[in-house]
């Protein structure tokens, strides 16, 4: 009897160490053992009761080993085969079991005490029996309780779907999800399972369960342990089937996810997979932390196979981070860092190429041009008129915002001021970075300088333009007279000439200089006849060079001293013009002779397609060596190939286009007599 305590202790310990399903078997065994013990105890009581009744041999109810019936029997039956040999304990145990499990069918009590004893025993027996049976049933039920619950829920859902006449395919997916979920988690909602536990225990449990995954997450690498613990408790496991979309672009982000197992794909709107995420990856943080400036999903995320994820809701995140505001900032910074490091900004990746962003300015009236050309250079009236016309020449931009990025190669549209010492200082007004050049289509569509670029060029340049007009006009006339333009003229009128050797270019420049000289006399004539740059352009575009949209010539002086009075090189329409491909493909020596060349070399290196920018060779006979002369000191004249666009929005000062990285600023029109428009290239590579 005293051993019962030891026995209970033993049972408790076994219960602690036994794992499912053995713990359930053990519990059934324990209940049976309690029953046996009680029967044993009852057997002992019965023996003692028999003893109190003197083992009366005349009494069939109590135990007696005497068996007097056998002694007197003439024909003893099988019970008399072992007279006096019944084992007292076995007999009493047998009697006790019968008494507990079977009501009645026992030796009828002959005496009153026997009857009372029997009744008490029967009552006890009923209770013991009921308890034991109930316990065994509970234990067996507990063994399968979760499974039963799961199937109960599943049956309900399936039935409901059936009632709603949900398509079979969807029903199957729900069923597959439920089964997979059960398979993975063995519970429908783990969170509620732990609700009854104190928070400290839940935290410890969560740390234990999720830490393996969380410690791989880069985003949480530097997060304080306390915050991490609080976040961990709030993580909710979930599973996704192959092909399921976890989130869709444009949705409002309310949850972020940590991948526990499986692979997921970030899918861009064009169907391309931007990146594949594996265990330890986080996604959904951009909208949750408003990294892209809003709370919308920036991409679709699709489960590649079956995946196990941890979900952290925005509400839970905010709930934790409201007590740790500095962690919110740290998380954002970290997320930004990871975003910029590992993946291109999703918005940029999915934004379609911008439409026309740079627009043509208005054309300067003919009258103004003529007046400018005939007024004395440097006169106040001329400057004012010039300034008026220049005001129309602002670059128009649309959908631009402030921002600047450095890029390896940039193209800038700028003004330059000629100083007293004859040095010309470029003043960039617009930067077109490498990004823009990459978008060749945009480059082709973009008009950096309007058809009337000449009008904002300095008076001296204006003069050159007029000279060229006269020259072209003369060529026109000649060709009209002979109905067959001379080959040289035809060449010079066409847009960028085919590649020529530097020798040829020098020669053609010499020819051009002679032409320019002879044509200068007919400037006024040309202007008077209203030869506009537009006409010249149209002649060019109709010229021999196929596939060229339009050419504009712009002189770009650099900081090399330029004699103030000496005219800048007159852009000959063909003879001195180099195509980009020419520059890029020419000898290294040539390539490195001007900043333009250096930049274009760099451009070529980065972008296979040559940008539609055509510099005209510098007017010095042989460009200086790059090692001995600073690139910024070399003069150059450049030509652009441009395509007109239409303007719908007014220009705004100092802007930058979000997609093309193009930035613009207004022209500075002050001191126009010393200011000209030009195009320069700049590159960090360029010395
Ligand atoms: N280019 C990408 N590389 C990696 N992950 C991305 C990329 N684009 C979007 N994502 C992830 O996909 C998620 C979609 O929802 P969010 O915008 O909230 O957060 C996004 C990022 O976590």
XYZ file of C-alpha atoms and ligand atoms in Angstrom:
709
model
C 0.000 0.000 0.000
C 2.778 2.404 0.894
C 4.394 1.740 -2.390
C 1.511 3.469 -4.129
C 3.204 6.857 -3.763
C 6.339 5.536 -5.323
C 4.237 4.033 -8.012
C 2.524 7.347 -8.763
C 5.831 9.104 -8.858
C 7.079 6.518 -11.286
C 4.025 6.993 -13.484
C 4.430 10.785 -13.532
C 8.018 10.572 -14.616
C 7.208 8.178 -17.388
C 4.470 10.561 -18.510
C 6.976 13.439 -18.757
C 9.462 11.623 -20.857
C 7.102 9.686 -23.090
C 6.510 11.268 -26.497
C 3.504 10.898 -28.700
C 1.987 8.403 -29.357
C 3.635 6.404 -26.551
C 2.408 8.858 -23.974
C -1.162 7.962 -24.960
C -0.525 4.210 -24.721
C 1.114 4.747 -21.431
C -1.867 6.658 -20.128
C -4.184 3.797 -21.064
C -1.860 1.425 -19.288
C -1.823 3.634 -16.248
C -5.622 3.629 -16.073
C -5.670 -0.150 -16.346
C -3.075 -0.376 -13.634
C -5.203 1.793 -11.325
C -8.073 -0.592 -11.933
C -5.917 -3.604 -11.179
C -4.723 -1.975 -8.065
C -8.229 -1.316 -6.871
C -9.202 -4.902 -7.668
C -6.177 -6.060 -5.804
C -7.148 -3.900 -2.852
C -10.667 -5.244 -3.012
C -9.356 -8.800 -3.138
C -7.477 -8.105 0.031
C -10.570 -6.653 1.655
C -12.578 -9.721 0.560
C -10.067 -12.058 2.058
C -10.190 -10.133 5.275
C -14.005 -10.200 5.190
C -13.904 -13.975 4.682
C -11.592 -14.195 7.616
C -14.110 -12.209 9.686
C -16.756 -14.694 8.600
C -14.505 -17.539 9.806
C -14.175 -18.932 6.327
C -17.462 -20.603 7.091
C -17.545 -23.739 4.994
C -21.286 -23.690 4.991
C -21.296 -20.335 3.400
C -20.759 -20.172 -0.294
C -20.319 -16.393 -0.407
C -17.080 -15.872 1.447
C -13.849 -17.481 0.572
C -13.275 -20.846 2.186
C -10.600 -23.217 1.295
C -12.133 -25.965 3.256
C -14.643 -27.176 0.708
C -16.701 -29.347 3.041
C -19.048 -30.228 0.233
C -16.288 -32.209 -1.346
C -15.446 -33.975 1.809
C -18.960 -35.327 2.099
C -19.607 -35.808 -1.520
C -19.978 -39.337 -2.866
C -19.281 -38.193 -6.383
C -17.133 -35.084 -6.125
C -17.146 -32.877 -9.245
C -14.214 -31.016 -10.790
C -14.281 -28.386 -8.055
C -13.371 -31.127 -5.607
C -10.339 -32.206 -7.543
C -8.232 -29.731 -5.668
C -9.815 -29.625 -2.216
C -8.244 -27.081 -0.040
C -5.973 -26.128 -2.852
C -7.559 -22.884 -4.022
C -5.063 -20.177 -3.849
C -6.504 -17.682 -1.434
C -5.230 -14.616 -3.326
C -6.281 -15.854 -6.739
C -9.701 -16.754 -5.439
C -10.168 -13.394 -3.748
C -8.856 -11.495 -6.798
C -11.166 -13.424 -9.045
C -14.059 -12.669 -6.718
C -13.099 -8.973 -6.664
C -12.894 -8.649 -10.456
C -16.258 -10.332 -10.775
C -17.684 -8.020 -8.205
C -16.350 -4.840 -9.921
C -17.106 -5.662 -13.499
C -20.158 -7.881 -13.295
C -23.121 -6.968 -11.234
C -24.695 -10.072 -9.913
C -23.940 -13.606 -10.980
C -21.919 -14.189 -7.853
C -22.387 -16.499 -4.968
C -25.503 -15.295 -3.360
C -24.799 -13.659 -0.002
C -26.406 -15.761 2.655
C -25.825 -13.475 5.598
C -26.733 -9.850 6.128
C -23.118 -8.641 6.436
C -22.339 -10.444 3.204
C -25.205 -8.652 1.500
C -24.104 -5.232 2.744
C -20.588 -5.942 1.671
C -21.764 -7.010 -1.743
C -23.844 -3.893 -2.267
C -20.970 -1.586 -1.318
C -18.647 -3.440 -3.590
C -21.047 -3.264 -6.488
C -21.401 0.472 -6.142
C -17.680 0.970 -5.986
C -17.317 -1.359 -8.900
C -19.681 0.633 -11.055
C -17.775 3.852 -10.395
C -14.400 2.308 -10.937
C -15.517 0.688 -14.088
C -17.056 3.857 -15.447
C -14.006 5.920 -14.535
C -11.591 3.502 -16.058
C -13.532 3.088 -19.247
C -14.005 6.866 -19.505
C -10.321 7.481 -18.936
C -9.271 4.993 -21.537
C -11.667 6.566 -23.947
C -10.271 10.077 -23.229
C -6.762 8.947 -23.683
C -7.547 7.260 -26.937
C -9.444 10.325 -28.082
C -6.651 12.692 -27.119
C -4.361 10.677 -29.276
C -6.271 11.729 -32.372
C -7.880 14.935 -31.139
C -5.925 17.344 -33.435
C -6.448 15.147 -36.391
C -10.158 14.916 -35.634
C -10.373 18.681 -35.285
C -8.573 19.153 -38.562
C -10.832 16.784 -40.437
C -13.819 18.380 -38.800
C -12.737 21.800 -40.109
C -11.856 20.397 -43.483
C -15.192 18.660 -43.817
C -16.977 21.848 -42.897
C -15.044 23.876 -45.451
C -15.529 21.327 -48.186
C -19.202 21.131 -47.453
C -19.482 24.894 -47.501
C -17.681 25.124 -50.831
C -19.986 22.495 -52.180
C -22.994 24.486 -51.030
C -21.604 27.606 -52.690
C -20.990 25.642 -55.877
C -17.349 26.660 -55.994
C -15.584 25.379 -59.122
C -14.016 22.016 -58.602
C -10.540 23.245 -59.413
C -10.689 25.809 -56.655
C -12.166 23.286 -54.268
C -9.266 20.993 -55.000
C -6.787 23.763 -54.364
C -8.385 24.530 -51.001
C -8.344 20.876 -50.076
C -4.722 20.530 -51.141
C -3.837 23.583 -49.102
C -5.586 22.213 -46.031
C -3.883 18.862 -46.323
C -0.482 20.449 -46.931
C -1.025 22.765 -44.029
C -1.894 19.842 -41.797
C 1.059 17.888 -43.030
C 3.420 20.768 -42.253
C 2.062 22.144 -39.035
C -0.169 19.474 -37.507
C -2.397 22.260 -36.380
C -4.704 24.745 -37.979
C -3.650 27.756 -35.992
C -0.451 27.489 -34.051
C -0.895 30.916 -32.566
C -4.036 30.012 -30.670
C -2.405 26.864 -29.485
C 0.031 28.882 -27.431
C -2.408 31.497 -26.273
C -2.695 29.940 -22.841
C 1.023 30.237 -22.189
C 2.597 33.114 -20.307
C 4.254 35.624 -22.654
C 7.757 34.775 -21.514
C 7.228 31.152 -22.352
C 5.680 32.047 -25.660
C 8.682 34.230 -26.465
C 11.065 31.440 -25.581
C 9.052 29.049 -27.655
C 8.995 31.452 -30.589
C 12.730 32.007 -30.333
C 13.218 28.295 -30.304
C 10.929 27.658 -33.222
C 11.710 30.584 -35.522
C 15.246 31.517 -34.690
C 16.717 29.128 -37.211
C 15.018 31.047 -39.980
C 15.231 34.530 -38.563
C 18.937 34.532 -37.978
C 19.434 34.124 -41.734
C 17.422 37.254 -42.485
C 19.689 40.108 -43.551
C 17.076 42.723 -42.788
C 17.062 41.799 -39.097
C 20.816 41.369 -38.805
C 21.357 44.489 -36.732
C 17.998 44.621 -35.022
C 18.058 44.691 -31.242
C 17.434 41.286 -29.638
C 14.521 42.590 -27.614
C 12.768 43.856 -30.731
C 13.513 40.631 -32.506
C 11.943 38.633 -29.692
C 8.817 40.699 -29.851
C 8.625 40.303 -33.597
C 9.208 36.581 -33.380
C 6.261 36.029 -31.082
C 4.065 37.699 -33.657
C 5.216 35.657 -36.609
C 2.536 33.405 -37.978
C 3.441 30.420 -40.095
C 1.584 29.867 -43.307
C 1.943 27.736 -46.396
C 1.432 28.391 -50.102
C 0.928 26.016 -52.951
C 2.927 25.938 -56.162
C 1.909 28.792 -58.425
C 0.025 30.712 -55.737
C 0.481 34.490 -55.759
C 1.363 35.747 -52.329
C 0.953 39.371 -53.336
C 0.125 41.318 -56.461
C 1.585 44.553 -57.720
C -0.518 47.536 -56.791
C -2.211 45.906 -53.827
C -1.921 47.600 -50.485
C 0.809 45.923 -48.478
C -0.421 44.751 -45.107
C 2.009 41.948 -44.442
C 5.617 41.108 -44.972
C 6.963 37.609 -45.305
C 9.996 35.609 -44.338
C 10.713 32.508 -46.335
C 11.146 29.475 -44.119
C 11.200 26.811 -46.786
C 10.707 26.761 -50.517
C 11.340 29.147 -53.382
C 9.404 32.173 -54.595
C 9.667 34.350 -57.658
C 9.361 38.122 -57.859
C 7.559 38.621 -61.146
C 7.682 41.877 -63.061
C 4.634 43.102 -64.983
C 6.133 41.933 -68.272
C 6.271 38.394 -66.895
C 10.001 38.356 -66.306
C 11.255 36.934 -63.039
C 13.260 39.663 -61.344
C 14.658 37.466 -58.639
C 14.092 34.123 -56.935
C 13.805 34.155 -53.172
C 14.866 31.264 -50.967
C 14.897 30.433 -47.245
C 15.840 33.422 -45.125
C 14.659 35.961 -47.714
C 12.255 38.696 -46.811
C 9.726 40.213 -49.150
C 6.801 42.552 -48.914
C 8.849 44.972 -46.878
C 8.854 47.723 -49.512
C 5.206 48.549 -49.155
C 5.134 47.776 -45.462
C 7.999 50.132 -44.678
C 6.906 52.525 -47.436
C 10.349 52.273 -49.014
C 9.068 53.184 -52.437
C 7.166 56.100 -51.006
C 3.800 54.378 -50.837
C 2.071 51.381 -49.397
C 1.439 49.603 -52.691
C 3.095 46.368 -53.684
C 5.798 46.947 -56.237
C 5.757 43.498 -57.827
C 3.975 40.181 -57.920
C 5.425 37.433 -55.785
C 4.642 33.851 -56.748
C 5.327 30.611 -54.970
C 7.477 28.377 -57.134
C 6.642 25.164 -55.322
C 5.112 24.510 -51.934
C 6.422 27.154 -49.562
C 6.449 27.709 -45.842
C 6.433 31.344 -44.880
C 6.295 33.391 -41.744
C 3.912 36.297 -41.947
C 4.360 39.521 -40.040
C 1.434 41.885 -40.285
C 1.800 45.624 -40.535
C -0.270 46.008 -37.374
C 2.080 43.717 -35.459
C 5.155 45.429 -36.857
C 3.864 48.857 -35.919
C 2.783 47.566 -32.541
C 6.320 46.501 -31.783
C 8.116 49.403 -33.423
C 6.051 52.090 -31.797
C 8.090 51.391 -28.677
C 11.339 51.326 -30.642
C 11.161 54.247 -33.083
C 14.882 54.154 -33.792
C 14.543 50.559 -34.929
C 11.986 51.592 -37.514
C 14.523 54.002 -39.025
C 17.263 51.407 -38.856
C 15.025 48.861 -40.533
C 14.143 51.295 -43.276
C 17.781 52.171 -43.855
C 18.771 48.559 -43.928
C 15.965 47.721 -46.296
C 16.987 50.604 -48.560
C 20.556 49.445 -48.486
C 19.589 45.889 -49.380
C 17.202 47.067 -52.039
C 19.837 49.199 -53.729
C 22.488 46.547 -53.339
C 20.691 43.445 -54.375
C 18.042 44.524 -56.766
C 17.148 47.372 -59.048
C 14.492 49.679 -57.685
C 11.354 47.841 -58.719
C 9.501 50.971 -59.755
C 12.201 51.820 -62.205
C 12.412 48.349 -63.499
C 8.770 48.279 -64.364
C 8.190 51.842 -65.481
C 7.625 52.043 -69.223
C 9.984 54.293 -71.117
C 8.942 57.898 -70.804
C 7.195 59.618 -73.599
C 8.547 62.758 -75.087
C 10.075 64.719 -72.302
C 11.981 67.402 -74.091
C 10.150 69.584 -76.441
C 10.861 71.950 -79.161
C 10.915 75.556 -78.336
C 9.108 78.125 -80.346
C 10.754 79.442 -83.401
C 12.232 82.899 -83.464
C 10.356 85.058 -85.898
C 12.118 85.638 -89.193
C 12.006 89.366 -88.731
C 13.897 89.167 -85.493
C 16.529 86.981 -87.053
C 17.013 89.351 -89.899
C 17.159 92.321 -87.570
C 19.693 90.614 -85.373
C 21.858 89.822 -88.302
C 21.957 93.321 -89.673
C 22.418 95.166 -86.395
C 25.893 96.010 -85.297
C 27.440 93.342 -83.161
C 27.520 94.320 -79.512
C 24.885 97.005 -79.864
C 22.348 97.260 -77.063
C 19.340 96.865 -79.331
C 20.813 93.788 -80.941
C 21.571 92.257 -77.578
C 18.079 92.926 -76.344
C 16.521 91.483 -79.448
C 18.809 88.591 -79.202
C 17.839 88.051 -75.609
C 14.176 88.168 -76.598
C 14.633 85.486 -79.170
C 16.706 83.450 -76.805
C 13.959 83.482 -74.228
C 11.933 81.358 -76.501
C 14.616 78.793 -76.574
C 14.241 77.302 -73.179
C 14.211 73.593 -73.146
C 10.785 72.338 -72.336
C 10.454 69.373 -70.113
C 7.580 67.353 -68.874
C 7.019 65.249 -65.813
C 10.259 66.153 -64.172
C 11.312 66.331 -60.600
C 14.294 67.391 -58.609
C 17.038 64.904 -58.117
C 20.470 64.242 -59.414
C 22.557 61.209 -59.912
C 26.097 61.031 -61.005
C 26.709 58.848 -63.917
C 29.773 57.789 -65.717
C 29.094 59.636 -68.880
C 26.993 62.678 -69.266
C 26.064 64.898 -72.120
C 25.369 68.449 -71.306
C 23.715 71.198 -73.152
C 25.174 74.422 -72.046
C 26.137 77.972 -72.533
C 29.634 79.283 -72.392
C 30.941 82.694 -71.666
C 33.864 84.114 -73.429
C 36.041 85.949 -70.944
C 38.139 89.011 -71.511
C 41.233 86.990 -72.076
C 39.487 85.087 -74.760
C 38.948 82.027 -72.606
C 35.591 80.481 -72.974
C 33.980 79.021 -69.899
C 31.254 76.491 -70.548
C 28.203 76.811 -68.363
C 26.225 73.645 -68.560
C 22.509 74.068 -68.483
C 21.314 70.578 -69.116
C 22.734 67.208 -68.307
C 21.832 64.077 -70.081
C 23.360 61.210 -68.221
C 24.389 57.817 -69.393
C 20.998 56.469 -68.466
C 19.425 58.547 -71.124
C 21.919 57.498 -73.699
C 21.186 53.954 -72.834
C 17.637 54.498 -73.826
C 18.499 54.938 -77.411
C 14.938 55.286 -78.385
C 14.580 58.181 -76.098
C 17.718 59.737 -77.459
C 16.341 59.451 -80.937
C 13.110 61.011 -79.926
C 14.669 63.733 -77.909
C 15.438 67.109 -79.202
C 18.181 68.592 -77.188
C 18.481 71.663 -79.215
C 15.572 73.053 -81.064
C 15.635 73.627 -84.789
C 16.505 77.190 -83.973
C 19.470 76.506 -81.835
C 21.443 78.996 -83.832
C 19.380 81.808 -82.488
C 20.675 81.392 -79.011
C 24.213 81.066 -80.141
C 26.465 84.046 -79.764
C 26.384 86.724 -82.407
C 29.617 85.476 -83.815
C 28.170 82.072 -84.208
C 25.059 83.542 -85.630
C 27.261 85.097 -88.212
C 28.765 81.786 -89.063
C 25.360 80.264 -89.416
C 24.339 82.976 -91.761
C 27.493 82.393 -93.732
C 26.600 78.816 -94.016
C 23.139 79.683 -95.132
C 24.578 81.816 -97.828
C 26.888 79.034 -98.782
C 24.066 76.579 -98.991
C 21.917 79.001 -100.797
C 24.623 79.444 -103.348
C 24.836 75.707 -103.723
C 21.098 75.581 -104.144
C 21.194 78.115 -106.835
C 23.969 76.352 -108.651
C 22.242 73.051 -108.472
C 19.001 74.624 -109.602
C 20.845 76.090 -112.579
C 22.406 72.858 -113.633
C 19.535 70.666 -112.456
C 22.292 68.435 -111.189
C 24.028 69.540 -108.014
C 27.773 69.148 -108.012
C 28.953 66.178 -106.017
C 30.910 68.289 -103.539
C 27.931 70.493 -102.850
C 25.697 67.552 -102.486
C 28.121 66.168 -99.964
C 28.350 69.285 -98.001
C 24.615 69.638 -97.833
C 24.048 66.215 -96.496
C 23.893 65.205 -92.886
C 26.845 63.481 -91.317
C 29.160 62.364 -93.975
C 30.376 58.831 -94.104
C 33.463 58.149 -92.157
C 36.530 59.855 -93.426
C 40.130 59.673 -92.491
C 41.530 62.563 -90.504
C 43.532 63.542 -93.572
C 40.387 63.812 -95.612
C 38.761 65.772 -92.904
C 41.604 68.238 -92.814
C 41.352 68.628 -96.533
C 37.639 69.145 -96.466
C 38.025 71.640 -93.677
C 40.442 73.613 -95.763
C 37.901 73.563 -98.581
C 35.263 74.589 -96.206
C 37.305 77.533 -94.913
C 37.699 78.717 -98.458
C 34.001 78.266 -99.048
C 33.155 80.101 -95.900
C 35.343 82.988 -96.906
C 33.803 83.291 -100.309
C 30.301 82.860 -99.016
C 30.631 85.466 -96.286
C 30.083 88.133 -98.892
C 26.676 86.816 -99.623
C 25.495 86.647 -95.989
C 23.164 89.527 -96.194
C 21.857 88.251 -99.442
C 21.111 84.913 -97.867
C 19.425 86.445 -94.895
C 17.464 88.804 -97.025
C 16.151 85.882 -98.939
C 14.945 84.446 -95.672
C 16.969 81.314 -95.767
C 16.194 79.729 -92.506
C 17.877 77.027 -90.654
C 14.743 74.991 -91.160
C 15.271 75.041 -94.865
C 18.844 74.070 -94.424
C 17.817 71.232 -92.251
C 15.264 69.999 -94.640
C 17.858 69.980 -97.345
C 20.082 67.977 -95.145
C 17.509 65.491 -94.202
C 16.710 65.020 -97.815
C 20.370 64.574 -98.498
C 22.357 61.535 -99.136
C 22.637 60.183 -95.602
C 19.888 57.749 -95.030
C 18.390 57.093 -91.624
C 19.459 60.392 -90.139
C 16.668 62.344 -88.658
C 17.986 65.827 -88.560
C 21.242 67.555 -87.941
C 21.927 70.671 -85.982
C 25.322 72.239 -85.859
C 26.434 73.839 -82.686
C 29.778 75.317 -81.958
C 31.180 74.367 -78.681
C 34.177 76.350 -77.692
C 36.082 75.029 -74.776
C 38.453 76.837 -72.507
C 41.094 77.053 -75.176
C 41.831 80.698 -75.886
C 39.920 81.719 -78.941
C 40.722 85.000 -80.610
C 37.769 87.141 -79.911
C 37.369 88.451 -83.372
C 38.256 85.330 -85.269
C 35.162 83.509 -86.368
C 34.687 80.126 -84.935
C 34.820 77.253 -87.237
C 31.961 77.297 -89.614
C 30.189 74.016 -89.557
C 30.409 72.632 -92.949
C 27.451 70.428 -93.559
C 29.481 67.466 -94.513
C 33.113 67.981 -94.973
C 34.184 68.409 -91.385
C 31.469 66.429 -89.717
C 32.321 63.200 -88.043
C 29.810 60.620 -87.181
C 29.804 59.093 -83.740
C 30.758 55.784 -85.140
C 33.661 57.481 -86.798
C 34.844 58.820 -83.515
C 34.318 55.615 -81.766
C 35.979 53.511 -84.368
C 38.851 55.781 -85.220
C 42.346 55.207 -83.990
C 42.951 55.449 -80.265
C 44.945 58.552 -80.836
C 42.052 60.299 -82.477
C 39.663 58.972 -79.968
C 41.542 60.555 -77.152
C 42.080 63.920 -78.731
C 39.092 65.782 -77.370
C 36.811 65.447 -74.401
C 34.142 64.449 -76.821
C 36.192 61.641 -78.137
C 37.114 60.485 -74.710
C 33.498 60.480 -73.713
C 32.372 58.714 -76.770
C 34.981 56.064 -76.273
C 33.517 55.590 -72.903
C 30.046 55.569 -74.328
C 30.959 52.912 -76.740
C 32.414 50.900 -73.998
C 29.191 51.037 -72.123
C 26.604 51.117 -74.845
C 26.945 49.072 -77.935
C 24.656 51.271 -80.010
C 26.303 54.529 -80.872
C 24.331 57.448 -79.570
C 23.039 59.835 -82.169
C 25.461 62.555 -81.349
C 27.831 63.737 -84.012
C 30.739 65.890 -83.077
C 32.475 67.859 -85.732
C 36.194 67.721 -85.622
C 38.025 70.430 -83.781
C 39.289 73.189 -85.987
C 42.902 72.845 -85.054
C 44.915 70.908 -87.544
C 45.825 68.038 -85.309
C 44.259 67.683 -81.893
C 46.765 67.766 -79.064
C 47.795 64.644 -77.264
C 45.669 63.913 -74.250
C 48.646 63.442 -71.954
C 50.014 66.891 -72.581
C 46.896 68.968 -72.893
C 43.924 69.089 -70.647
C 40.826 67.894 -72.395
C 38.982 70.906 -71.207
C 41.333 73.142 -73.113
C 40.618 71.719 -76.540
C 38.196 73.479 -78.813
C 35.592 71.536 -80.653
C 32.541 71.950 -82.801
C 29.780 69.436 -82.543
C 26.768 68.458 -84.458
C 23.668 66.828 -83.082
C 21.272 64.563 -84.731
C 17.907 65.508 -83.419
C 14.309 64.586 -83.747
C 11.616 67.142 -83.057
C 8.927 66.481 -80.541
C 5.907 68.459 -79.582
C 5.659 70.469 -76.463
C 2.735 70.146 -74.157
C 4.079 71.323 -70.879
C 6.006 74.425 -69.971
C 9.579 74.173 -68.932
C 10.511 74.375 -65.324
C 13.745 75.377 -63.840
C 16.312 72.802 -62.802
C 14.501 69.577 -63.239
C 15.392 66.031 -63.612
C 13.421 63.363 -65.294
C 12.735 60.435 -63.047
C 13.188 57.708 -65.602
C 15.818 59.002 -67.924
C 18.044 60.822 -65.456
C 17.933 63.851 -67.673
C 18.232 67.125 -65.924
C 17.715 70.551 -67.282
C 17.956 74.052 -66.179
C 16.978 77.225 -67.852
C 19.355 79.083 -69.993
C 21.102 81.984 -68.558
C 20.469 84.691 -71.071
C 22.483 87.392 -69.460
C 25.343 88.830 -71.459
C 24.191 87.160 -74.591
C 26.791 88.714 -76.726
C 29.292 86.573 -74.904
C 27.064 83.559 -74.503
C 26.370 80.770 -76.832
C 24.626 77.517 -76.712
C 26.679 74.468 -77.005
C 26.876 70.858 -76.326
C 29.642 69.441 -74.281
C 30.366 66.012 -73.088
C 31.599 65.380 -69.671
C 32.655 62.237 -68.062
C 34.390 61.373 -64.856
C 36.692 59.383 -67.119
C 37.693 62.455 -69.019
C 40.796 64.072 -67.652
N 13.677 43.505 -58.051
C 13.365 42.920 -56.913
N 14.239 42.101 -56.304
C 13.918 41.490 -55.142
N 12.746 41.651 -54.524
C 11.846 42.449 -55.089
C 12.106 43.120 -56.302
N 11.026 43.832 -56.603
C 10.130 43.626 -55.626
N 10.622 42.795 -54.716
C 9.947 42.274 -53.497
O 8.627 41.969 -53.873
C 7.779 42.613 -52.964
C 6.428 42.995 -53.490
O 5.759 43.683 -52.464
P 6.466 44.962 -51.823
O 6.522 46.022 -52.834
O 5.845 45.265 -50.532
O 7.942 44.475 -51.551
C 8.542 43.870 -52.628
C 9.912 43.342 -52.429
O 10.064 42.741 -51.170
